[in-house]
Amino acid sequence: MKTRLTLAILLLLALFVTACQAPGAPVPQDPLEAVKAIADKQTEVKTQHIAVNLALSLKLDGLTGDQAQAAALFKNFKAEANVSGDVDTAKQDVALTGDLDLGPLTAFIAQGEEKLLFELVKVGDKMYVKANVGETANEWQEQAVPQPATAESKDNPLNPEMITDLLKQSSKAEKLADEKIGEVDTYHYKVTLNPETLIDSVAKLAQSTGSSGAVDEAQLTEAKKYLKDSVLEVELWAGKQDLLMRQTKVHFNLNLKDLPDMPGATALVDFLLTYTLTKLNEPVTITAPK
């Protein structure tokens, strides 16, 4: 009797807790359609705190003679960058700090420092930059930021809407196991993008915004040839309650063969970007440094 009563109480408690939890935002069953729905929701993000890690590795093989000597630093090259800070998308203001490690190049560029350290603040039409190297090391440098003649359009490649539109051109998507990012329960998807389609999209964007002249079809064809064996995957973690992204991972693996002017040479490029977002739509205060 006591056992049954205990089980009944536990069942009631479980039902009560479940009833008190807000239901998750609906997403389509088709993973590709779900990713498109998530991409559309990102326009609701007006402010955020970001933490970005970028890791790059480059391995060159097959070089001989003078070419091998000239490219010695890049035979097995690794670089890493970290950036974090607040972003006000609505005002297009940012306050970021970061560090950059370029492997053997760091000591040369950073004049003996272990890493390149920098801060960047943009407020309105002014940008302020400070780094730990150069003649003005650790001093803020101010410069004007040119403002667009017209309001930001959807054709602007820096517009978040344009980035989500590119994401919606995914050729394949799959649903992975749900995970927690920080304290947020998220849906987890992996997306495969066609690098050739991405090249076409970027070329059209550049042309539509006037940032380049006529697109050179021969160069596009050459670029697509080198990308045919590449892999471009994006993992997304979107909050179950609001479908806003809490983390994104972009993995780009490129295997180049018979490099121009380097017959027999190969280059293996691996690029991994991890982008974590917190404090979505919370108030942020970004001011010019004093």
PDB file of C-alpha atoms in Angstrom:
ATOM      1  CA  MET A   1       0.000   0.000   0.000  1.00  0.00           C
ATOM      2  CA  LYS A   2       2.799   2.399   0.950  1.00  0.00           C
ATOM      3  CA  THR A   3       4.628   1.540  -2.263  1.00  0.00           C
ATOM      4  CA  ARG A   4       1.577   2.293  -4.385  1.00  0.00           C
ATOM      5  CA  LEU A   5       0.972   5.548  -2.529  1.00  0.00           C
ATOM      6  CA  THR A   6       4.603   6.580  -3.011  1.00  0.00           C
ATOM      7  CA  LEU A   7       4.452   5.783  -6.735  1.00  0.00           C
ATOM      8  CA  ALA A   8       1.216   7.737  -7.065  1.00  0.00           C
ATOM      9  CA  ILE A   9       2.753  10.784  -5.358  1.00  0.00           C
ATOM     10  CA  LEU A  10       5.857  10.602  -7.561  1.00  0.00           C
ATOM     11  CA  LEU A  11       3.683  10.329 -10.658  1.00  0.00           C
ATOM     12  CA  LEU A  12       1.649  13.375  -9.617  1.00  0.00           C
ATOM     13  CA  LEU A  13       4.840  15.333  -8.959  1.00  0.00           C
ATOM     14  CA  ALA A  14       6.226  14.367 -12.361  1.00  0.00           C
ATOM     15  CA  LEU A  15       3.004  15.433 -14.074  1.00  0.00           C
ATOM     16  CA  PHE A  16       3.025  18.721 -12.143  1.00  0.00           C
ATOM     17  CA  VAL A  17       6.627  19.515 -13.090  1.00  0.00           C
ATOM     18  CA  THR A  18       5.962  18.647 -16.726  1.00  0.00           C
ATOM     19  CA  ALA A  19       2.872  20.842 -16.791  1.00  0.00           C
ATOM     20  CA  CYS A  20       4.816  23.782 -15.365  1.00  0.00           C
ATOM     21  CA  GLN A  21       7.482  23.631 -18.068  1.00  0.00           C
ATOM     22  CA  ALA A  22       6.945  25.804 -21.131  1.00  0.00           C
ATOM     23  CA  PRO A  23       6.547  23.709 -24.278  1.00  0.00           C
ATOM     24  CA  GLY A  24       9.382  23.807 -26.776  1.00  0.00           C
ATOM     25  CA  ALA A  25       8.994  25.875 -29.920  1.00  0.00           C
ATOM     26  CA  PRO A  26       7.682  23.725 -32.772  1.00  0.00           C
ATOM     27  CA  VAL A  27      10.114  22.783 -35.528  1.00  0.00           C
ATOM     28  CA  PRO A  28       9.411  20.878 -38.752  1.00  0.00           C
ATOM     29  CA  GLN A  29      10.171  17.152 -38.691  1.00  0.00           C
ATOM     30  CA  ASP A  30      12.238  17.448 -41.867  1.00  0.00           C
ATOM     31  CA  PRO A  31      15.746  18.500 -40.672  1.00  0.00           C
ATOM     32  CA  LEU A  32      16.327  20.679 -43.735  1.00  0.00           C
ATOM     33  CA  GLU A  33      13.065  22.553 -43.170  1.00  0.00           C
ATOM     34  CA  ALA A  34      13.871  22.817 -39.452  1.00  0.00           C
ATOM     35  CA  VAL A  35      17.210  24.483 -40.245  1.00  0.00           C
ATOM     36  CA  LYS A  36      15.447  26.959 -42.532  1.00  0.00           C
ATOM     37  CA  ALA A  37      12.944  27.780 -39.774  1.00  0.00           C
ATOM     38  CA  ILE A  38      15.786  28.296 -37.289  1.00  0.00           C
ATOM     39  CA  ALA A  39      17.649  30.508 -39.772  1.00  0.00           C
ATOM     40  CA  ASP A  40      14.576  32.719 -40.159  1.00  0.00           C
ATOM     41  CA  LYS A  41      14.337  33.219 -36.384  1.00  0.00           C
ATOM     42  CA  GLN A  42      17.801  34.745 -36.091  1.00  0.00           C
ATOM     43  CA  THR A  43      16.569  38.137 -37.297  1.00  0.00           C
ATOM     44  CA  GLU A  44      14.974  38.491 -33.841  1.00  0.00           C
ATOM     45  CA  VAL A  45      18.401  38.764 -32.183  1.00  0.00           C
ATOM     46  CA  LYS A  46      19.188  42.423 -31.488  1.00  0.00           C
ATOM     47  CA  THR A  47      21.968  42.101 -28.901  1.00  0.00           C
ATOM     48  CA  GLN A  48      24.275  39.286 -27.867  1.00  0.00           C
ATOM     49  CA  HIS A  49      27.521  38.366 -26.167  1.00  0.00           C
ATOM     50  CA  ILE A  50      29.787  36.324 -28.419  1.00  0.00           C
ATOM     51  CA  ALA A  51      32.750  34.034 -27.843  1.00  0.00           C
ATOM     52  CA  VAL A  52      34.489  32.943 -31.023  1.00  0.00           C
ATOM     53  CA  ASN A  53      37.354  30.495 -31.479  1.00  0.00           C
ATOM     54  CA  LEU A  54      38.964  30.015 -34.867  1.00  0.00           C
ATOM     55  CA  ALA A  55      41.523  27.287 -35.507  1.00  0.00           C
ATOM     56  CA  LEU A  56      43.355  26.950 -38.815  1.00  0.00           C
ATOM     57  CA  SER A  57      45.859  24.352 -39.930  1.00  0.00           C
ATOM     58  CA  LEU A  58      47.704  24.185 -43.237  1.00  0.00           C
ATOM     59  CA  LYS A  59      49.909  21.371 -44.436  1.00  0.00           C
ATOM     60  CA  LEU A  60      51.942  21.657 -47.638  1.00  0.00           C
ATOM     61  CA  ASP A  61      53.514  18.659 -49.338  1.00  0.00           C
ATOM     62  CA  GLY A  62      55.261  17.953 -52.611  1.00  0.00           C
ATOM     63  CA  LEU A  63      57.284  21.164 -52.798  1.00  0.00           C
ATOM     64  CA  THR A  64      60.905  20.996 -53.899  1.00  0.00           C
ATOM     65  CA  GLY A  65      63.892  23.306 -54.246  1.00  0.00           C
ATOM     66  CA  ASP A  66      63.342  27.031 -53.828  1.00  0.00           C
ATOM     67  CA  GLN A  67      59.578  26.582 -53.446  1.00  0.00           C
ATOM     68  CA  ALA A  68      60.057  24.295 -50.465  1.00  0.00           C
ATOM     69  CA  GLN A  69      62.452  26.749 -48.847  1.00  0.00           C
ATOM     70  CA  ALA A  70      60.154  29.738 -49.432  1.00  0.00           C
ATOM     71  CA  ALA A  71      57.154  27.914 -47.974  1.00  0.00           C
ATOM     72  CA  ALA A  72      58.984  26.311 -45.050  1.00  0.00           C
ATOM     73  CA  LEU A  73      56.899  28.193 -42.469  1.00  0.00           C
ATOM     74  CA  PHE A  74      53.705  26.820 -43.982  1.00  0.00           C
ATOM     75  CA  LYS A  75      54.776  23.191 -44.306  1.00  0.00           C
ATOM     76  CA  ASN A  76      52.858  22.435 -41.123  1.00  0.00           C
ATOM     77  CA  PHE A  77      51.294  25.751 -40.139  1.00  0.00           C
ATOM     78  CA  LYS A  78      48.779  26.288 -37.329  1.00  0.00           C
ATOM     79  CA  ALA A  79      47.026  29.446 -36.178  1.00  0.00           C
ATOM     80  CA  GLU A  80      44.362  30.240 -33.607  1.00  0.00           C
ATOM     81  CA  ALA A  81      42.277  33.299 -32.790  1.00  0.00           C
ATOM     82  CA  ASN A  82      39.828  34.097 -29.995  1.00  0.00           C
ATOM     83  CA  VAL A  83      37.352  36.967 -29.952  1.00  0.00           C
ATOM     84  CA  SER A  84      34.734  37.812 -27.329  1.00  0.00           C
ATOM     85  CA  GLY A  85      32.510  40.725 -26.423  1.00  0.00           C
ATOM     86  CA  ASP A  86      29.155  42.429 -26.856  1.00  0.00           C
ATOM     87  CA  VAL A  87      27.359  43.070 -30.131  1.00  0.00           C
ATOM     88  CA  ASP A  88      24.424  45.418 -30.649  1.00  0.00           C
ATOM     89  CA  THR A  89      23.057  44.295 -34.002  1.00  0.00           C
ATOM     90  CA  ALA A  90      20.327  46.925 -34.042  1.00  0.00           C
ATOM     91  CA  LYS A  91      22.832  49.795 -33.699  1.00  0.00           C
ATOM     92  CA  GLN A  92      25.691  47.910 -35.405  1.00  0.00           C
ATOM     93  CA  ASP A  93      27.932  48.684 -32.425  1.00  0.00           C
ATOM     94  CA  VAL A  94      30.492  46.248 -30.983  1.00  0.00           C
ATOM     95  CA  ALA A  95      32.966  46.019 -28.110  1.00  0.00           C
ATOM     96  CA  LEU A  96      35.392  43.138 -28.605  1.00  0.00           C
ATOM     97  CA  THR A  97      38.662  41.823 -27.220  1.00  0.00           C
ATOM     98  CA  GLY A  98      40.768  39.126 -28.793  1.00  0.00           C
ATOM     99  CA  ASP A  99      44.062  37.373 -29.261  1.00  0.00           C
ATOM    100  CA  LEU A 100      45.802  35.887 -32.266  1.00  0.00           C
ATOM    101  CA  ASP A 101      48.476  33.197 -32.382  1.00  0.00           C
ATOM    102  CA  LEU A 102      50.126  32.739 -35.775  1.00  0.00           C
ATOM    103  CA  GLY A 103      52.573  30.060 -34.711  1.00  0.00           C
ATOM    104  CA  PRO A 104      56.143  30.813 -35.826  1.00  0.00           C
ATOM    105  CA  LEU A 105      55.012  34.085 -37.405  1.00  0.00           C
ATOM    106  CA  THR A 106      53.816  35.457 -34.066  1.00  0.00           C
ATOM    107  CA  ALA A 107      57.267  36.267 -32.684  1.00  0.00           C
ATOM    108  CA  PHE A 108      58.119  38.197 -35.844  1.00  0.00           C
ATOM    109  CA  ILE A 109      54.861  40.155 -36.157  1.00  0.00           C
ATOM    110  CA  ALA A 110      54.288  40.643 -32.422  1.00  0.00           C
ATOM    111  CA  GLN A 111      57.882  41.750 -31.824  1.00  0.00           C
ATOM    112  CA  GLY A 112      58.603  39.103 -29.199  1.00  0.00           C
ATOM    113  CA  GLU A 113      55.131  38.923 -27.657  1.00  0.00           C
ATOM    114  CA  GLU A 114      53.623  35.451 -27.259  1.00  0.00           C
ATOM    115  CA  LYS A 115      50.351  36.544 -28.858  1.00  0.00           C
ATOM    116  CA  LEU A 116      48.847  39.461 -30.696  1.00  0.00           C
ATOM    117  CA  LEU A 117      46.318  41.088 -28.371  1.00  0.00           C
ATOM    118  CA  PHE A 118      43.731  43.579 -29.544  1.00  0.00           C
ATOM    119  CA  GLU A 119      40.589  45.455 -28.598  1.00  0.00           C
ATOM    120  CA  LEU A 120      38.022  46.892 -30.968  1.00  0.00           C
ATOM    121  CA  VAL A 121      35.108  49.195 -30.210  1.00  0.00           C
ATOM    122  CA  LYS A 122      32.667  50.586 -32.752  1.00  0.00           C
ATOM    123  CA  VAL A 123      30.184  53.233 -31.678  1.00  0.00           C
ATOM    124  CA  GLY A 124      28.132  54.964 -34.342  1.00  0.00           C
ATOM    125  CA  ASP A 125      30.418  56.193 -37.109  1.00  0.00           C
ATOM    126  CA  LYS A 126      33.635  55.826 -35.095  1.00  0.00           C
ATOM    127  CA  MET A 127      35.877  52.804 -34.609  1.00  0.00           C
ATOM    128  CA  TYR A 128      38.563  52.498 -31.929  1.00  0.00           C
ATOM    129  CA  VAL A 129      41.329  49.897 -32.133  1.00  0.00           C
ATOM    130  CA  LYS A 130      44.131  49.044 -29.709  1.00  0.00           C
ATOM    131  CA  ALA A 131      46.825  46.356 -30.061  1.00  0.00           C
ATOM    132  CA  ASN A 132      49.925  45.319 -28.157  1.00  0.00           C
ATOM    133  CA  VAL A 133      52.286  45.765 -31.122  1.00  0.00           C
ATOM    134  CA  GLY A 134      53.495  48.509 -33.419  1.00  0.00           C
ATOM    135  CA  GLU A 135      54.513  52.115 -32.909  1.00  0.00           C
ATOM    136  CA  THR A 136      51.234  52.892 -31.143  1.00  0.00           C
ATOM    137  CA  ALA A 137      51.182  49.756 -28.974  1.00  0.00           C
ATOM    138  CA  ASN A 138      48.532  49.815 -26.245  1.00  0.00           C
ATOM    139  CA  GLU A 139      47.171  53.151 -27.463  1.00  0.00           C
ATOM    140  CA  TRP A 140      43.670  53.641 -28.837  1.00  0.00           C
ATOM    141  CA  GLN A 141      43.530  54.591 -32.507  1.00  0.00           C
ATOM    142  CA  GLU A 142      40.381  56.283 -33.780  1.00  0.00           C
ATOM    143  CA  GLN A 143      39.070  56.181 -37.313  1.00  0.00           C
ATOM    144  CA  ALA A 144      35.844  57.044 -39.092  1.00  0.00           C
ATOM    145  CA  VAL A 145      33.574  54.275 -40.309  1.00  0.00           C
ATOM    146  CA  PRO A 146      31.980  55.067 -43.675  1.00  0.00           C
ATOM    147  CA  GLN A 147      28.205  54.912 -43.469  1.00  0.00           C
ATOM    148  CA  PRO A 148      26.138  53.344 -46.274  1.00  0.00           C
ATOM    149  CA  ALA A 149      24.288  55.827 -48.439  1.00  0.00           C
ATOM    150  CA  THR A 150      21.074  53.849 -48.033  1.00  0.00           C
ATOM    151  CA  ALA A 151      19.580  51.715 -45.318  1.00  0.00           C
ATOM    152  CA  GLU A 152      21.001  48.248 -44.933  1.00  0.00           C
ATOM    153  CA  SER A 153      19.490  46.000 -47.550  1.00  0.00           C
ATOM    154  CA  LYS A 154      19.046  42.290 -47.669  1.00  0.00           C
ATOM    155  CA  ASP A 155      21.667  42.166 -50.419  1.00  0.00           C
ATOM    156  CA  ASN A 156      24.350  43.417 -48.035  1.00  0.00           C
ATOM    157  CA  PRO A 157      26.660  40.428 -47.368  1.00  0.00           C
ATOM    158  CA  LEU A 158      27.165  41.689 -43.789  1.00  0.00           C
ATOM    159  CA  ASN A 159      23.427  41.634 -43.112  1.00  0.00           C
ATOM    160  CA  PRO A 160      22.482  38.735 -40.778  1.00  0.00           C
ATOM    161  CA  GLU A 161      19.531  38.017 -43.063  1.00  0.00           C
ATOM    162  CA  MET A 162      21.899  37.401 -45.953  1.00  0.00           C
ATOM    163  CA  ILE A 163      23.942  34.959 -43.905  1.00  0.00           C
ATOM    164  CA  THR A 164      20.830  33.032 -42.891  1.00  0.00           C
ATOM    165  CA  ASP A 165      19.738  32.983 -46.534  1.00  0.00           C
ATOM    166  CA  LEU A 166      23.036  31.295 -47.399  1.00  0.00           C
ATOM    167  CA  LEU A 167      22.433  28.821 -44.599  1.00  0.00           C
ATOM    168  CA  LYS A 168      19.057  27.973 -46.086  1.00  0.00           C
ATOM    169  CA  GLN A 169      20.783  26.825 -49.261  1.00  0.00           C
ATOM    170  CA  SER A 170      22.018  23.743 -47.420  1.00  0.00           C
ATOM    171  CA  SER A 171      22.149  20.631 -49.570  1.00  0.00           C
ATOM    172  CA  LYS A 172      21.671  18.254 -46.629  1.00  0.00           C
ATOM    173  CA  ALA A 173      20.741  18.437 -42.946  1.00  0.00           C
ATOM    174  CA  GLU A 174      20.430  15.875 -40.178  1.00  0.00           C
ATOM    175  CA  LYS A 175      19.034  15.960 -36.666  1.00  0.00           C
ATOM    176  CA  LEU A 176      21.529  15.055 -33.941  1.00  0.00           C
ATOM    177  CA  ALA A 177      20.970  14.366 -30.252  1.00  0.00           C
ATOM    178  CA  ASP A 178      19.662  17.324 -28.249  1.00  0.00           C
ATOM    179  CA  GLU A 179      22.267  18.966 -26.014  1.00  0.00           C
ATOM    180  CA  LYS A 180      22.661  21.671 -23.409  1.00  0.00           C
ATOM    181  CA  ILE A 181      24.684  24.768 -24.265  1.00  0.00           C
ATOM    182  CA  GLY A 182      25.368  26.388 -20.924  1.00  0.00           C
ATOM    183  CA  GLU A 183      22.023  26.226 -19.146  1.00  0.00           C
ATOM    184  CA  VAL A 184      19.944  26.206 -22.332  1.00  0.00           C
ATOM    185  CA  ASP A 185      18.324  23.080 -23.776  1.00  0.00           C
ATOM    186  CA  THR A 186      18.910  23.070 -27.519  1.00  0.00           C
ATOM    187  CA  TYR A 187      18.049  21.286 -30.734  1.00  0.00           C
ATOM    188  CA  HIS A 188      21.194  20.107 -32.512  1.00  0.00           C
ATOM    189  CA  TYR A 189      21.508  19.894 -36.300  1.00  0.00           C
ATOM    190  CA  LYS A 190      24.332  19.290 -38.743  1.00  0.00           C
ATOM    191  CA  VAL A 191      24.176  20.948 -42.135  1.00  0.00           C
ATOM    192  CA  THR A 192      26.180  20.190 -45.260  1.00  0.00           C
ATOM    193  CA  LEU A 193      26.745  23.085 -47.628  1.00  0.00           C
ATOM    194  CA  ASN A 194      27.822  22.804 -51.229  1.00  0.00           C
ATOM    195  CA  PRO A 195      31.002  24.916 -51.533  1.00  0.00           C
ATOM    196  CA  GLU A 196      30.368  25.479 -55.246  1.00  0.00           C
ATOM    197  CA  THR A 197      26.900  26.866 -54.538  1.00  0.00           C
ATOM    198  CA  LEU A 198      28.416  29.043 -51.830  1.00  0.00           C
ATOM    199  CA  ILE A 199      30.903  30.509 -54.318  1.00  0.00           C
ATOM    200  CA  ASP A 200      28.063  31.372 -56.703  1.00  0.00           C
ATOM    201  CA  SER A 201      26.114  33.033 -53.887  1.00  0.00           C
ATOM    202  CA  VAL A 202      29.071  35.121 -52.721  1.00  0.00           C
ATOM    203  CA  ALA A 203      29.818  36.178 -56.307  1.00  0.00           C
ATOM    204  CA  LYS A 204      26.208  37.284 -56.809  1.00  0.00           C
ATOM    205  CA  LEU A 205      26.296  39.205 -53.536  1.00  0.00           C
ATOM    206  CA  ALA A 206      29.516  40.984 -54.469  1.00  0.00           C
ATOM    207  CA  GLN A 207      28.053  41.930 -57.831  1.00  0.00           C
ATOM    208  CA  SER A 208      24.693  43.077 -56.447  1.00  0.00           C
ATOM    209  CA  THR A 209      26.303  45.325 -53.829  1.00  0.00           C
ATOM    210  CA  GLY A 210      28.758  46.897 -56.242  1.00  0.00           C
ATOM    211  CA  SER A 211      31.708  45.652 -54.192  1.00  0.00           C
ATOM    212  CA  SER A 212      33.292  44.145 -57.281  1.00  0.00           C
ATOM    213  CA  GLY A 213      33.167  44.509 -61.029  1.00  0.00           C
ATOM    214  CA  ALA A 214      31.939  41.898 -63.425  1.00  0.00           C
ATOM    215  CA  VAL A 215      32.390  38.394 -62.090  1.00  0.00           C
ATOM    216  CA  ASP A 216      35.167  36.536 -63.898  1.00  0.00           C
ATOM    217  CA  GLU A 217      33.590  33.236 -64.934  1.00  0.00           C
ATOM    218  CA  ALA A 218      37.004  31.696 -65.598  1.00  0.00           C
ATOM    219  CA  GLN A 219      38.086  32.434 -62.024  1.00  0.00           C
ATOM    220  CA  LEU A 220      34.813  31.007 -60.687  1.00  0.00           C
ATOM    221  CA  THR A 221      35.326  27.829 -62.677  1.00  0.00           C
ATOM    222  CA  GLU A 222      38.913  27.553 -61.417  1.00  0.00           C
ATOM    223  CA  ALA A 223      37.799  28.049 -57.803  1.00  0.00           C
ATOM    224  CA  LYS A 224      35.087  25.402 -58.143  1.00  0.00           C
ATOM    225  CA  LYS A 225      37.626  22.960 -59.525  1.00  0.00           C
ATOM    226  CA  TYR A 226      39.732  23.255 -56.392  1.00  0.00           C
ATOM    227  CA  LEU A 227      36.693  22.997 -54.127  1.00  0.00           C
ATOM    228  CA  LYS A 228      35.250  19.838 -55.651  1.00  0.00           C
ATOM    229  CA  ASP A 229      36.790  17.585 -52.966  1.00  0.00           C
ATOM    230  CA  SER A 230      36.178  19.970 -50.079  1.00  0.00           C
ATOM    231  CA  VAL A 231      33.866  19.441 -47.115  1.00  0.00           C
ATOM    232  CA  LEU A 232      31.864  22.286 -45.586  1.00  0.00           C
ATOM    233  CA  GLU A 233      29.750  21.359 -42.569  1.00  0.00           C
ATOM    234  CA  VAL A 234      27.911  23.536 -40.073  1.00  0.00           C
ATOM    235  CA  GLU A 235      26.556  22.390 -36.717  1.00  0.00           C
ATOM    236  CA  LEU A 236      23.796  24.425 -35.104  1.00  0.00           C
ATOM    237  CA  TRP A 237      22.498  24.449 -31.547  1.00  0.00           C
ATOM    238  CA  ALA A 238      19.198  26.361 -31.271  1.00  0.00           C
ATOM    239  CA  GLY A 239      17.277  26.964 -28.048  1.00  0.00           C
ATOM    240  CA  LYS A 240      14.217  24.754 -27.727  1.00  0.00           C
ATOM    241  CA  GLN A 241      12.071  27.561 -26.343  1.00  0.00           C
ATOM    242  CA  ASP A 242      12.915  30.301 -28.864  1.00  0.00           C
ATOM    243  CA  LEU A 243      14.887  28.639 -31.715  1.00  0.00           C
ATOM    244  CA  LEU A 244      17.627  31.248 -31.310  1.00  0.00           C
ATOM    245  CA  MET A 245      21.134  29.923 -31.908  1.00  0.00           C
ATOM    246  CA  ARG A 246      23.315  29.370 -28.862  1.00  0.00           C
ATOM    247  CA  GLN A 247      26.275  27.856 -30.708  1.00  0.00           C
ATOM    248  CA  THR A 248      27.487  27.322 -34.249  1.00  0.00           C
ATOM    249  CA  LYS A 249      30.439  25.293 -35.492  1.00  0.00           C
ATOM    250  CA  VAL A 250      31.735  25.668 -39.023  1.00  0.00           C
ATOM    251  CA  HIS A 251      34.148  23.031 -40.306  1.00  0.00           C
ATOM    252  CA  PHE A 252      35.798  23.503 -43.688  1.00  0.00           C
ATOM    253  CA  ASN A 253      38.226  20.882 -44.958  1.00  0.00           C
ATOM    254  CA  LEU A 254      39.957  21.495 -48.255  1.00  0.00           C
ATOM    255  CA  ASN A 255      42.359  19.210 -50.092  1.00  0.00           C
ATOM    256  CA  LEU A 256      44.096  21.072 -52.918  1.00  0.00           C
ATOM    257  CA  LYS A 257      46.045  19.152 -55.543  1.00  0.00           C
ATOM    258  CA  ASP A 258      48.372  20.386 -58.288  1.00  0.00           C
ATOM    259  CA  LEU A 259      48.518  23.957 -57.040  1.00  0.00           C
ATOM    260  CA  PRO A 260      48.951  26.697 -59.675  1.00  0.00           C
ATOM    261  CA  ASP A 261      52.613  27.041 -60.684  1.00  0.00           C
ATOM    262  CA  MET A 262      53.432  24.189 -58.275  1.00  0.00           C
ATOM    263  CA  PRO A 263      52.914  20.910 -60.162  1.00  0.00           C
ATOM    264  CA  GLY A 264      52.721  17.935 -57.829  1.00  0.00           C
ATOM    265  CA  ALA A 265      52.234  20.085 -54.733  1.00  0.00           C
ATOM    266  CA  THR A 266      49.294  19.537 -52.396  1.00  0.00           C
ATOM    267  CA  ALA A 267      47.783  21.600 -49.602  1.00  0.00           C
ATOM    268  CA  LEU A 268      45.522  20.317 -46.855  1.00  0.00           C
ATOM    269  CA  VAL A 269      43.567  23.124 -45.181  1.00  0.00           C
ATOM    270  CA  ASP A 270      41.423  22.586 -42.100  1.00  0.00           C
ATOM    271  CA  PHE A 271      39.339  25.435 -40.698  1.00  0.00           C
ATOM    272  CA  LEU A 272      37.190  25.165 -37.567  1.00  0.00           C
ATOM    273  CA  LEU A 273      35.176  28.075 -36.200  1.00  0.00           C
ATOM    274  CA  THR A 274      33.184  27.786 -32.965  1.00  0.00           C
ATOM    275  CA  TYR A 275      30.744  30.620 -32.294  1.00  0.00           C
ATOM    276  CA  THR A 276      28.962  30.683 -28.919  1.00  0.00           C
ATOM    277  CA  LEU A 277      26.209  33.181 -28.109  1.00  0.00           C
ATOM    278  CA  THR A 278      24.841  34.189 -24.715  1.00  0.00           C
ATOM    279  CA  LYS A 279      22.813  37.042 -23.190  1.00  0.00           C
ATOM    280  CA  LEU A 280      20.573  37.210 -26.244  1.00  0.00           C
ATOM    281  CA  ASN A 281      18.511  40.411 -26.401  1.00  0.00           C
ATOM    282  CA  GLU A 282      19.730  41.535 -22.985  1.00  0.00           C
ATOM    283  CA  PRO A 283      20.583  45.243 -22.557  1.00  0.00           C
ATOM    284  CA  VAL A 284      24.159  46.132 -23.529  1.00  0.00           C
ATOM    285  CA  THR A 285      26.046  49.383 -23.106  1.00  0.00           C
ATOM    286  CA  ILE A 286      28.783  50.053 -25.641  1.00  0.00           C
ATOM    287  CA  THR A 287      30.672  53.317 -25.243  1.00  0.00           C
ATOM    288  CA  ALA A 288      33.774  54.854 -26.758  1.00  0.00           C
ATOM    289  CA  PRO A 289      36.980  54.247 -24.768  1.00  0.00           C
ATOM    290  CA  LYS A 290      38.347  57.161 -22.771  1.00  0.00           C
TER     291      LYS A 290
END
